Coordinates of C-alpha atoms in Angstrom, one line a residue:
M56 CA -35.5 39.9 -17.2
S57 CA -36.0 36.1 -17.8
T58 CA -34.1 33.6 -15.6
P59 CA -30.7 32.8 -17.0
D60 CA -29.8 29.2 -17.6
V61 CA -26.4 29.5 -15.8
T62 CA -24.7 31.8 -13.4
V63 CA -20.9 31.8 -13.7
V64 CA -19.2 32.6 -10.4
V65 CA -15.8 34.2 -10.6
A66 CA -13.8 34.9 -7.4
V67 CA -11.0 37.4 -8.3
Y68 CA -7.8 38.3 -6.6
N69 CA -4.8 39.7 -8.5
T70 CA -5.1 37.5 -11.6
M71 CA -4.2 40.0 -14.4
P72 CA -3.4 39.4 -17.2
Y73 CA -5.0 36.0 -17.1
L74 CA -8.3 37.5 -16.0
T75 CA -8.9 39.1 -19.4
E76 CA -8.8 35.8 -21.2
C77 CA -11.1 34.3 -18.5
L78 CA -13.8 37.0 -19.0
A79 CA -13.5 37.0 -22.8
S80 CA -14.1 33.2 -22.7
L81 CA -17.3 33.8 -20.8
V82 CA -18.9 36.5 -23.0
G83 CA -17.9 34.4 -26.1
Q84 CA -19.8 31.3 -25.0
S85 CA -22.0 29.7 -27.6
I86 CA -24.9 29.5 -25.1
G87 CA -25.5 33.2 -25.8
R88 CA -25.3 36.2 -23.4
E89 CA -29.1 36.3 -22.9
R90 CA -28.9 32.9 -21.2
L91 CA -25.9 33.9 -19.1
Q92 CA -25.2 35.7 -15.8
V93 CA -21.6 36.4 -14.6
V94 CA -21.2 37.3 -11.0
A95 CA -17.6 38.4 -10.3
V96 CA -16.4 39.4 -6.8
D97 CA -13.1 41.3 -6.5
D98 CA -11.6 40.2 -3.2
G99 CA -9.5 43.2 -2.6
S100 CA -7.2 43.0 -5.6
T101 CA -4.2 45.3 -5.6
D102 CA -3.4 45.0 -9.3
D103 CA -5.8 46.0 -12.2
S104 CA -8.2 43.1 -11.8
G105 CA -10.9 45.3 -10.3
K106 CA -10.6 47.8 -13.2
E107 CA -10.8 44.9 -15.7
L108 CA -14.0 43.6 -14.1
D109 CA -15.6 47.1 -14.2
R110 CA -14.6 47.4 -17.9
F111 CA -16.3 44.2 -18.8
A112 CA -19.4 45.2 -16.7
Q113 CA -19.6 48.5 -18.7
L114 CA -19.3 46.6 -22.0
Y115 CA -21.9 43.9 -21.0
P116 CA -24.1 45.4 -18.3
D117 CA -26.8 42.8 -18.9
V118 CA -24.4 40.0 -18.2
F119 CA -22.0 41.1 -15.5
T120 CA -22.6 41.8 -11.8
V121 CA -19.4 43.0 -10.2
V122 CA -18.8 43.3 -6.4
H123 CA -15.8 44.8 -4.8
Q124 CA -14.9 43.8 -1.2
P125 CA -11.9 43.8 1.2
N126 CA -9.5 40.9 0.9
S127 CA -10.8 37.8 2.8
G128 CA -7.7 35.6 2.4
G129 CA -9.1 33.0 0.1
P130 CA -11.8 32.2 -2.6
A131 CA -14.5 31.0 -0.2
A132 CA -15.9 34.3 0.9
P133 CA -16.2 35.9 -2.6
S134 CA -17.7 32.7 -3.9
N135 CA -20.3 32.7 -1.1
R136 CA -21.1 36.4 -1.8
A137 CA -21.6 35.5 -5.5
L138 CA -24.0 32.7 -4.6
E139 CA -26.2 35.2 -2.8
L140 CA -26.6 37.1 -6.1
A141 CA -26.9 34.1 -8.4
T142 CA -30.2 33.7 -10.3
G143 CA -29.5 31.0 -12.9
R144 CA -31.0 27.6 -12.9
F145 CA -27.4 26.3 -12.7
V146 CA -24.3 27.7 -11.2
Y147 CA -20.8 27.2 -12.5
F148 CA -17.5 28.1 -10.8
I149 CA -14.4 29.2 -12.7
G150 CA -11.0 30.2 -11.4
S151 CA -10.2 33.8 -12.6
D152 CA -6.9 32.7 -14.1
D153 CA -8.6 29.9 -16.1
H154 CA -10.8 29.9 -19.2
L155 CA -13.5 27.9 -20.9
G156 CA -13.9 26.2 -24.3
E157 CA -16.4 28.2 -26.5
E158 CA -19.2 25.5 -26.3
A159 CA -18.6 24.5 -22.6
L160 CA -21.7 26.0 -21.0
E161 CA -24.1 25.2 -23.7
R162 CA -23.0 21.5 -23.8
M163 CA -23.1 21.2 -20.0
V164 CA -26.5 22.7 -19.6
A165 CA -27.9 20.6 -22.4
C166 CA -26.4 17.5 -20.8
A167 CA -27.9 18.4 -17.3
D168 CA -31.4 18.9 -18.9
A169 CA -31.3 15.8 -21.0
N170 CA -30.1 13.5 -18.1
E171 CA -31.8 15.3 -15.2
S172 CA -28.4 15.6 -13.6
D173 CA -27.6 17.7 -10.6
V174 CA -23.9 17.9 -11.2
I175 CA -22.1 18.0 -14.6
I176 CA -18.3 17.5 -14.8
G177 CA -17.0 18.9 -18.1
K178 CA -13.6 17.7 -19.3
M179 CA -10.8 19.7 -17.8
V180 CA -7.2 20.0 -18.9
G181 CA -4.1 21.7 -17.6
T182 CA -2.1 24.4 -19.4
N183 CA 1.4 25.9 -18.8
G184 CA 2.4 22.8 -16.8
R185 CA -0.7 22.6 -14.6
Y186 CA -1.6 19.0 -13.6
V187 CA -5.1 17.8 -14.0
H188 CA -6.2 14.3 -13.2
Q189 CA -7.5 12.7 -16.5
K190 CA -8.8 9.2 -15.6
L191 CA -12.4 10.4 -15.1
Y192 CA -12.7 11.5 -18.7
T193 CA -13.0 8.1 -20.4
G194 CA -16.4 8.8 -22.0
N195 CA -19.8 10.5 -21.5
R196 CA -21.3 8.6 -18.5
D197 CA -22.8 8.8 -15.0
V198 CA -20.6 8.4 -12.0
T199 CA -20.8 8.3 -8.2
L200 CA -18.4 9.0 -5.4
D201 CA -17.9 5.2 -5.2
D202 CA -16.0 5.4 -8.6
S203 CA -12.3 5.6 -7.9
E204 CA -11.7 8.4 -10.4
L205 CA -14.3 11.0 -9.1
P206 CA -12.7 11.6 -5.6
F207 CA -9.5 12.7 -7.5
T208 CA -11.6 15.5 -9.2
L209 CA -13.1 17.4 -6.3
A210 CA -12.5 21.0 -7.4
N211 CA -15.7 23.0 -7.6
T212 CA -15.2 23.7 -11.4
K213 CA -18.4 21.9 -12.2
L214 CA -22.0 22.8 -13.2
F215 CA -24.3 22.5 -10.2
R216 CA -28.1 22.7 -10.2
R217 CA -28.8 25.7 -8.1
E218 CA -31.9 24.2 -6.6
L219 CA -29.6 21.6 -5.0
V220 CA -27.2 24.2 -3.7
E221 CA -30.0 26.2 -2.0
K222 CA -32.0 23.2 -0.8
Y223 CA -29.0 22.0 1.3
G224 CA -27.5 25.4 2.0
L225 CA -24.2 24.5 0.3
R226 CA -21.6 27.1 1.0
F227 CA -17.8 27.3 1.2
P228 CA -16.1 27.3 4.7
E229 CA -14.4 30.8 4.9
D230 CA -11.8 29.8 7.4
M231 CA -10.1 27.4 5.0
P232 CA -7.3 29.1 2.9
V233 CA -7.0 26.1 0.6
G234 CA -9.3 23.3 -0.3
S235 CA -12.5 25.2 0.6
D236 CA -14.1 23.9 -2.5
Q237 CA -13.9 20.3 -1.4
P238 CA -16.5 20.2 1.3
F239 CA -18.9 22.0 -1.1
T240 CA -18.2 19.6 -4.0
I241 CA -18.2 16.4 -1.8
E242 CA -21.6 17.3 -0.2
A243 CA -23.1 18.2 -3.6
C244 CA -22.0 14.9 -5.0
V245 CA -23.4 13.0 -1.9
R246 CA -26.8 14.9 -2.2
A247 CA -27.1 14.8 -6.0
R248 CA -29.6 12.5 -7.8
K249 CA -27.2 12.0 -10.7
I250 CA -23.7 13.1 -11.6
S251 CA -22.7 13.1 -15.2
V252 CA -19.3 13.4 -17.0
L253 CA -19.0 15.2 -20.3
S254 CA -15.7 13.9 -21.9
D255 CA -16.1 14.5 -25.6
Y256 CA -15.4 18.2 -25.4
T257 CA -12.7 20.2 -23.5
C258 CA -14.8 22.5 -21.4
Y259 CA -12.2 23.9 -19.0
Y260 CA -8.6 25.0 -19.3
A261 CA -6.8 25.2 -15.9
V262 CA -3.8 27.6 -16.0
K263 CA -0.7 27.4 -13.9
R264 CA 0.5 31.0 -13.6
G265 CA 4.1 31.8 -14.7
D266 CA 4.9 32.9 -11.1
A267 CA 3.2 29.9 -9.5
S268 CA 1.2 32.2 -7.4
N269 CA -2.0 30.1 -7.3
I270 CA -2.9 29.9 -3.6
T271 CA -2.7 26.1 -3.7
Y272 CA 1.0 26.4 -4.4
R273 CA 1.7 28.9 -1.6
A274 CA 0.1 27.4 1.5
N275 CA 2.4 26.0 4.1
H276 CA 2.4 22.5 5.6
L277 CA 0.4 23.3 8.8
A278 CA -2.2 25.3 6.9
R279 CA -2.7 22.5 4.4
L280 CA -2.9 19.9 7.2
R281 CA -5.6 21.9 9.0
C282 CA -7.6 22.1 5.7
V283 CA -7.3 18.4 5.1
Q284 CA -8.5 17.7 8.6
R285 CA -11.6 19.8 8.1
I286 CA -12.3 18.1 4.7
M287 CA -12.0 14.7 6.1
E288 CA -14.1 15.5 9.2
H289 CA -16.8 17.0 7.0
T290 CA -16.8 14.0 4.7
A291 CA -17.0 11.5 7.7
A292 CA -20.2 13.3 8.9
L293 CA -21.8 12.8 5.4
I294 CA -20.7 9.2 4.5
P295 CA -20.7 6.3 7.0
A296 CA -17.6 4.3 7.5
G297 CA -17.2 1.6 4.8
P298 CA -16.0 1.2 1.2
R299 CA -17.8 4.3 0.0
R300 CA -16.0 6.6 2.5
D301 CA -12.7 4.7 1.8
A302 CA -13.1 5.5 -1.9
V303 CA -13.1 9.2 -1.1
F304 CA -10.4 9.1 1.6
K305 CA -8.0 7.2 -0.7
R306 CA -7.6 10.5 -2.5
H307 CA -6.7 12.3 0.6
F308 CA -4.2 9.8 1.8
D309 CA -2.7 9.4 -1.7
W310 CA -2.6 13.1 -2.5
E311 CA -2.9 15.7 0.2
L312 CA -1.4 13.8 3.1
T313 CA 1.3 12.3 0.9
K314 CA 2.4 15.8 -0.2
L315 CA 2.9 16.7 3.5
L316 CA 5.5 13.9 3.8
Q317 CA 7.7 14.6 0.8
K318 CA 11.3 15.5 0.4
D319 CA 10.7 19.0 1.8
F320 CA 9.6 17.6 5.1
P321 CA 13.1 17.1 6.6
A322 CA 13.8 20.8 6.0
L323 CA 11.0 21.9 8.3
D324 CA 11.8 23.0 11.8
A325 CA 11.5 20.4 14.5
D326 CA 8.3 21.7 16.0
T327 CA 6.6 21.9 12.6
R328 CA 7.7 18.3 11.8
R329 CA 6.3 17.2 15.1
Q330 CA 3.0 19.0 14.5
V331 CA 2.6 17.5 11.0
C332 CA 3.4 14.0 12.3
Q333 CA 0.8 14.5 15.1
G334 CA -1.9 15.7 12.7
V335 CA -1.2 13.1 10.0
G336 CA -1.1 10.4 12.7
A337 CA -4.5 11.4 14.1
L338 CA -6.1 11.1 10.6
V339 CA -4.3 7.7 10.1
D340 CA -5.8 6.5 13.4
A341 CA -9.2 7.8 12.6
Y342 CA -9.6 6.9 8.9
F343 CA -6.8 4.7 7.6
T344 CA -8.7 1.4 7.5
D345 CA -7.2 -2.0 6.9
G346 CA -8.5 -1.8 3.3
L347 CA -6.9 1.6 2.7
R348 CA -3.6 0.4 4.3
D349 CA -3.4 -2.8 2.2
G350 CA -4.2 -0.8 -1.0
T351 CA -1.5 1.8 -0.3
G352 CA 2.1 1.4 -1.7
V353 CA 4.7 0.5 0.9
K354 CA 6.5 3.9 0.6
R355 CA 3.4 5.9 1.6
R356 CA 2.2 3.2 4.1
V357 CA 5.5 3.3 6.0
R358 CA 5.4 7.1 6.2
F359 CA 1.9 7.2 7.5
G360 CA 2.7 4.5 10.0
L361 CA 5.8 6.3 11.3
A362 CA 3.7 9.5 11.7
R363 CA 1.0 7.6 13.6
S364 CA 3.7 6.2 15.9
G365 CA 5.1 9.6 16.5
A366 CA 8.5 8.5 15.2
V367 CA 9.5 11.9 13.8
E368 CA 13.2 11.2 13.6
E369 CA 12.7 7.8 11.9
L370 CA 10.3 9.4 9.4
T371 CA 12.7 12.2 8.7
R372 CA 15.5 9.7 8.1
A373 CA 13.3 7.5 5.9
I374 CA 12.5 10.5 3.6
T375 CA 16.1 11.8 3.6
E376 CA 17.7 8.5 2.8
E377 CA 15.2 7.6 0.0
T378 CA 15.7 11.0 -1.5
E379 CA 19.5 10.7 -1.5
H380 CA 20.0 7.0 -2.1
G381 CA 16.7 5.5 -3.4
A382 CA 14.5 2.9 -1.8
P383 CA 16.0 0.5 0.7
P384 CA 16.5 -3.2 -0.2
F385 CA 13.8 -5.7 0.3
L386 CA 14.1 -8.3 3.0
L387 CA 12.9 -11.7 1.7
E388 CA 11.4 -14.2 4.2
G389 CA 9.9 -17.1 2.4
D390 CA 7.1 -15.8 0.2
R391 CA 7.0 -12.4 2.0
A392 CA 9.0 -9.3 1.4
F393 CA 9.6 -6.2 3.5
A394 CA 11.0 -2.8 2.7
T395 CA 13.6 -2.1 5.3
Y396 CA 12.9 1.5 6.0
P397 CA 13.9 3.0 9.3
G398 CA 11.9 1.8 12.3
F399 CA 11.5 -1.7 10.8
R400 CA 11.1 -4.1 13.7
D401 CA 12.3 -1.4 16.1
P402 CA 10.6 -2.0 19.5
A403 CA 10.8 1.7 20.3
V404 CA 8.7 2.4 17.2
G405 CA 6.4 -0.5 17.6
L406 CA 5.1 -0.5 14.0
D407 CA 3.4 -3.7 12.7
D408 CA 5.3 -5.6 10.0
R409 CA 2.3 -5.1 7.7
Y410 CA 3.2 -1.5 7.3
Y411 CA 6.6 -2.5 5.8
E412 CA 5.3 -5.5 3.8
V413 CA 5.6 -5.3 0.0
R414 CA 2.3 -6.1 -1.8
E415 CA 2.4 -3.9 -4.9
T416 CA 4.4 -4.3 -8.1
V417 CA 8.0 -3.6 -7.3
V418 CA 9.7 -3.6 -10.7
G419 CA 11.2 -0.1 -10.5
R420 CA 12.7 -0.6 -7.0
L421 CA 14.2 -4.0 -8.0
S422 CA 15.7 -2.6 -11.1
A423 CA 17.3 0.4 -9.3
G424 CA 18.8 -1.9 -6.7
T425 CA 20.3 -4.5 -9.1
R426 CA 23.6 -3.6 -10.8
L427 CA 26.9 -5.2 -12.0
E428 CA 30.0 -5.3 -9.7
S429 CA 32.2 -7.2 -12.1
A430 CA 32.2 -9.6 -15.0
D431 CA 34.9 -12.0 -16.3
W432 CA 35.5 -15.3 -18.2
E433 CA 36.5 -18.6 -16.6
Q434 CA 37.5 -21.6 -18.6
H435 CA 37.7 -25.2 -17.5
G436 CA 38.8 -27.5 -20.3
T437 CA 36.4 -26.8 -23.2
E438 CA 33.8 -25.2 -20.9
L439 CA 33.6 -21.5 -20.7
F440 CA 31.8 -19.6 -18.0
C441 CA 30.8 -15.9 -17.5
V442 CA 31.4 -15.1 -13.9
V443 CA 29.2 -12.3 -12.9
K444 CA 29.3 -10.5 -9.5
L445 CA 26.2 -8.3 -8.9
R446 CA 24.5 -6.4 -6.2
A447 CA 20.8 -7.3 -5.8
G448 CA 18.4 -5.0 -4.1
V449 CA 17.2 -7.7 -1.8
T450 CA 18.5 -9.2 1.5
G451 CA 17.5 -12.3 3.5
D452 CA 16.3 -15.5 1.8
T453 CA 17.8 -15.3 -1.7
S454 CA 17.4 -19.1 -2.3
S455 CA 15.0 -18.4 -5.1
A456 CA 17.3 -16.2 -7.0
V457 CA 18.6 -17.3 -10.5
V458 CA 21.0 -15.5 -12.7
A459 CA 20.7 -16.6 -16.4
L460 CA 21.0 -15.4 -20.0
A461 CA 17.7 -14.5 -21.5
Q462 CA 17.2 -14.5 -25.2
G463 CA 16.5 -11.3 -27.1
A464 CA 15.3 -7.9 -25.9
M465 CA 12.8 -7.2 -23.1
P466 CA 9.2 -7.3 -24.4
Q467 CA 7.4 -4.1 -25.1
S468 CA 5.2 -4.9 -22.1
A469 CA 8.2 -4.6 -19.8
D470 CA 8.2 -1.9 -17.2
K471 CA 10.1 1.3 -18.3
A472 CA 12.5 0.8 -15.3
G473 CA 13.8 -2.3 -17.0
A474 CA 12.3 -5.1 -14.9
R475 CA 9.0 -6.9 -15.3
K476 CA 6.8 -9.1 -13.3
L477 CA 6.5 -12.5 -15.0
P478 CA 3.0 -13.8 -15.8
A479 CA 2.0 -16.6 -13.4
D480 CA 2.1 -19.1 -16.1
A481 CA 5.5 -18.0 -17.6
A482 CA 8.3 -20.5 -17.8
R483 CA 11.0 -19.7 -15.2
P484 CA 14.7 -20.2 -16.1
Q485 CA 16.3 -23.2 -14.4
R486 CA 19.2 -22.5 -12.2
C487 CA 22.3 -22.7 -14.4
G488 CA 25.8 -22.9 -12.9
T489 CA 26.2 -21.7 -9.4
L490 CA 24.9 -18.7 -7.5
T491 CA 26.5 -17.8 -4.2
P492 CA 25.3 -15.1 -1.8
D493 CA 28.6 -13.5 -0.9
A494 CA 27.5 -11.1 1.8
A495 CA 24.8 -8.6 2.8
V496 CA 25.9 -5.0 2.1
D497 CA 24.3 -1.6 2.3
G498 CA 21.7 -1.6 -0.5
G499 CA 21.3 -5.3 -0.9
T500 CA 23.2 -8.6 -1.3
L501 CA 26.3 -9.4 -3.3
L502 CA 25.8 -12.4 -5.6
T503 CA 28.3 -14.4 -7.6
A504 CA 27.0 -16.4 -10.6
R505 CA 28.9 -18.8 -12.9
I506 CA 26.9 -18.9 -16.1
P507 CA 27.9 -21.6 -18.6
L508 CA 28.1 -20.5 -22.2
A509 CA 27.0 -22.5 -25.2
A510 CA 28.8 -22.6 -28.5
T511 CA 26.0 -21.1 -30.5
R512 CA 25.2 -17.8 -32.2
S513 CA 23.3 -15.8 -29.7
K514 CA 22.9 -12.4 -28.1
R515 CA 21.5 -12.6 -24.6
G516 CA 21.0 -10.3 -21.7
V517 CA 22.2 -11.2 -18.2
R518 CA 19.2 -11.1 -15.9
L519 CA 18.4 -11.8 -12.3
Y520 CA 15.2 -13.8 -11.6
V521 CA 13.9 -13.5 -8.0
D522 CA 10.7 -14.2 -6.1
V523 CA 9.3 -11.3 -4.2
A524 CA 6.0 -11.3 -2.4
G525 CA 4.7 -14.4 -4.2
S526 CA 5.6 -13.2 -7.8
T527 CA 8.7 -13.7 -9.9
Y528 CA 10.5 -10.7 -11.4
E529 CA 13.0 -10.6 -14.3
I530 CA 15.6 -7.9 -13.7
P531 CA 18.2 -6.9 -16.4
V532 CA 21.6 -6.3 -14.8
R533 CA 22.9 -2.7 -15.2
T534 CA 26.6 -2.2 -15.9
D535 CA 26.8 1.3 -14.4
G536 CA 30.1 2.0 -16.2
Q537 CA 31.9 -1.1 -15.0
P538 CA 34.7 -2.3 -17.3
M539 CA 33.9 -5.2 -19.6
P540 CA 36.3 -8.2 -20.0
L541 CA 38.1 -8.5 -23.3
A542 CA 36.4 -10.5 -26.0
R543 CA 37.9 -14.0 -26.3
R544 CA 38.0 -17.1 -28.5
W545 CA 37.3 -20.5 -27.3
G546 CA 36.8 -24.0 -28.7
S547 CA 39.1 -25.9 -31.1
D548 CA 36.8 -28.0 -33.2
E549 CA 34.3 -25.2 -33.7
P550 CA 35.9 -22.0 -32.5
H551 CA 33.6 -19.3 -31.2
R552 CA 34.1 -15.7 -30.1
V553 CA 32.4 -14.4 -26.9
A554 CA 32.1 -10.7 -26.0
A555 CA 30.4 -8.7 -23.1
S556 CA 29.0 -5.3 -23.8
T557 CA 26.6 -2.7 -22.6
N558 CA 23.4 -2.2 -24.7
S559 CA 21.7 1.2 -25.3
K560 CA 19.7 0.9 -22.1
G561 CA 22.9 0.3 -20.0
R562 CA 22.3 -3.4 -19.6
L563 CA 24.9 -6.3 -19.7
V564 CA 24.7 -8.4 -22.9
I565 CA 26.7 -11.5 -23.8
T566 CA 27.2 -12.2 -27.5
T567 CA 28.6 -15.5 -28.9
A568 CA 29.2 -16.3 -32.6
P569 CA 31.2 -19.0 -34.5
L570 CA 34.6 -18.0 -35.9
R571 CA 35.6 -19.0 -39.4
E572 CA 39.2 -20.2 -39.7
P573 CA 41.1 -17.8 -42.0
K574 CA 42.4 -19.1 -45.3
S575 CA 46.1 -19.9 -45.9
G576 CA 48.6 -17.2 -46.6
V577 CA 51.0 -14.9 -44.8
G578 CA 48.3 -12.7 -43.5
A579 CA 46.3 -15.6 -42.3
R580 CA 49.2 -17.2 -40.5
L581 CA 49.9 -13.8 -38.8
R582 CA 46.3 -13.5 -37.6
R583 CA 46.5 -17.0 -36.2
T584 CA 49.7 -16.3 -34.4
L585 CA 48.3 -13.1 -32.9
S586 CA 45.1 -14.9 -31.8
R587 CA 47.1 -17.6 -30.1
S588 CA 49.3 -15.1 -28.3
K589 CA 46.1 -13.4 -26.9
R590 CA 44.9 -16.7 -25.5
K591 CA 48.2 -17.3 -23.5

């Protein structure tokens, strides 16, 4: 028998009925069965997966090699067993609940041969709600681990040159219930001469099972923590400290470690929370460089810092309060801004201010923290003002804040949350009327603004402009169901009507328009009389 071009490795444990579609997608590959070897290892399945493998082996004896073994607790052992039996020039790994596009193997092998690549990453998409990172698939190209997208795509569902696998003895750690493919994939990418991405064809369809029984979804916090520790230690032994290692570890801080400190953390028992904090803190100490810290959003950065400080109760409170009430207000101090999470400037915690400092775009947080408390009209002679009391999601130095009427709708480039960061060269509204910080309250600062109204035809949104961390943000004011003042008429020479309303996005809008004097007649006189009575 000639050497097959590719050996597909399938580690199987209780994946019926998804397994049938997986196996059918393999025998239907356009590369042809004569160029294909499938090694499937049944890891002690208790459903009909083993029988289904045997059925395919009987139908396609020249393609399938099936092994049955006692359950090992994860995909690593069956994958290693399959590698011992692989004979193809390339080896490809597929989850037994997933399936391939018809031309996947043919295209990937051709790409590897044409480019002399050791690793080929075919485009992968999720189905049934499965999330798959897509930023890597922007075109057919060569990549390295230095590229920010590749470390977020470390599953072993790739084509590997088997010569590379055997030269470096690449195998899966069998004592890792989850994430055992990452040490294999990371080392293969470190050792590879060339890594190529095939983006113009969907090669792989990753399926989230209806019962969410994929092993990744079932592992507990401490098991996942231990696996991340192993992955990061293995990576540190392969890649010296520096930007290249940081590029890989950004994935582990942004993804795996962040998931350990989410809204389910406070529900863990006290000892588990302490162990998670201790483990995450050790990794922060070892690998969370200044570059990684400064490139991480303040929410994650604070949680990592509190874990590192062993501040379990403060961390628990930070997660609980943000889950229930949203992010805390920003404290403004000159051109710096800080998120006032628990532990901020607490000597007992001892966490440097840099962990709490806001450096990233903050539009969503500012929008969520800015809302209307009340609105009314105030007239002095012929001048009319809109008096707006609002709660701003900032505390401290609010001297830069301006409340003004902005013409028209927010531009399409504005953030979905409703706020936007103004370009550096954008004209900033001048302070109009007075703005008084009334008091600091839970969730921000109460501000009162007296906005003068012009006798013109206009429709303008009420917006807060505030400087945060060296940038200016424009924040529409949410009404949050607050009652609007009655529309009123003002001016005698050129009478106008002014009204306050809530637009379709829940924002406060002020509309002014000229009023035409009604013509003479009984009806007109009656309308004028009613209008005057309303003004008294």
